[in-house]
Tab-separated table of C-alpha atoms in Angstrom:
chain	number	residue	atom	x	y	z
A	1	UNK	CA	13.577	1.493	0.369
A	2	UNK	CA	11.431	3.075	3.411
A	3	UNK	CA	12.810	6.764	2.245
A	4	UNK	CA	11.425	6.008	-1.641
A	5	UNK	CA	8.233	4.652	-0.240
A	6	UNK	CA	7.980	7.204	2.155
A	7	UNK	CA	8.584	9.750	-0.922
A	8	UNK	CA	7.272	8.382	-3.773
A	9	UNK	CA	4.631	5.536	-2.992
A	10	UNK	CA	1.237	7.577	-2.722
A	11	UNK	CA	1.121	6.256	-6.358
A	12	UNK	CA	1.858	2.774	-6.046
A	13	UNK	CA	-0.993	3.126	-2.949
A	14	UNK	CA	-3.353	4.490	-5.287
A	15	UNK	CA	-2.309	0.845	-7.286
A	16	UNK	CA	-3.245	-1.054	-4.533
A	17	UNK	CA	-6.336	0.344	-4.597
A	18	UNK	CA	-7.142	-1.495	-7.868
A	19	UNK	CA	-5.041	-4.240	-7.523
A	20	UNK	CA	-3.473	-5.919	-4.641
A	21	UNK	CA	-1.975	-9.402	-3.666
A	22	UNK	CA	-2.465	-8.474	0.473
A	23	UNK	CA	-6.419	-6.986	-0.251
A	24	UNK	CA	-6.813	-10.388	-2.500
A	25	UNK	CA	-5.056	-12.916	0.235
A	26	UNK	CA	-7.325	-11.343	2.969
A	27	UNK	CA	-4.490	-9.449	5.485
A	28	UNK	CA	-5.629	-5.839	4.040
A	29	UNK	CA	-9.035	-4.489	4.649
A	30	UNK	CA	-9.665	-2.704	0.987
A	31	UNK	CA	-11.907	-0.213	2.442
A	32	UNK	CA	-9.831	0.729	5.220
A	33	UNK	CA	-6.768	0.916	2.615
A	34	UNK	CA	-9.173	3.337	0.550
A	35	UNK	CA	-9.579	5.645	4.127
A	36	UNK	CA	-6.192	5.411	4.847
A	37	UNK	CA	-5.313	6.547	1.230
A	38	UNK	CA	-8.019	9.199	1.433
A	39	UNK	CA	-6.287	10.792	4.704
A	40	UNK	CA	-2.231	10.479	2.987
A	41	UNK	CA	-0.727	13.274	2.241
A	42	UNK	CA	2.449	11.122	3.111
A	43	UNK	CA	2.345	7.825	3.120
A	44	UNK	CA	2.466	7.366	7.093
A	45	UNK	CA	4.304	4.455	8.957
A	46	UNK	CA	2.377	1.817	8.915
A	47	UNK	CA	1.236	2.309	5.363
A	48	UNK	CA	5.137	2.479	4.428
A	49	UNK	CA	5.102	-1.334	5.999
A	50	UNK	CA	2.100	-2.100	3.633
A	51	UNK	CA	3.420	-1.025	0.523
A	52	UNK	CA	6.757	-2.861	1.419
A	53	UNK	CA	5.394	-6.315	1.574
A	54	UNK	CA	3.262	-5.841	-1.140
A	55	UNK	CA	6.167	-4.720	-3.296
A	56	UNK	CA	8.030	-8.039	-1.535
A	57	UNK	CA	5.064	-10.187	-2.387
A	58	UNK	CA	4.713	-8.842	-6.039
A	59	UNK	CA	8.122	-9.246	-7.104
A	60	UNK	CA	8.057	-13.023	-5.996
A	61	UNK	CA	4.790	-12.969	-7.939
């Protein structure tokens, strides 16, 4: 999962950006999402983490 993330998540980022359970429950900061995005060329560790949850929390959703 990290290596397709790592790979192929800038667009479900750019997603996030629009629509997100972590930036709607409060744990992500939308604008600093929006800087991090702006400064991706690949999504970077931490982001990778991110994206993983919120796929985890979306498919419970």
């Amino acid at each position: 999962m990290e290596s397709g993330l790592r790979a192929y998540g800038l667009p479900l980022l750019d997603d996030m950006l629009h629509d997100s359970l972590l930036v709607d429950l409060g744990y992500v900061d939308p604008d600093a999402l929006v800087r991090a995005r702006d400064h991706a060329a690949v999504v970077p560790d931490l982001l990778c983490d991110t994206l993983a949850l919120e796929v985890g929390l979306r498919s419970l959703a």
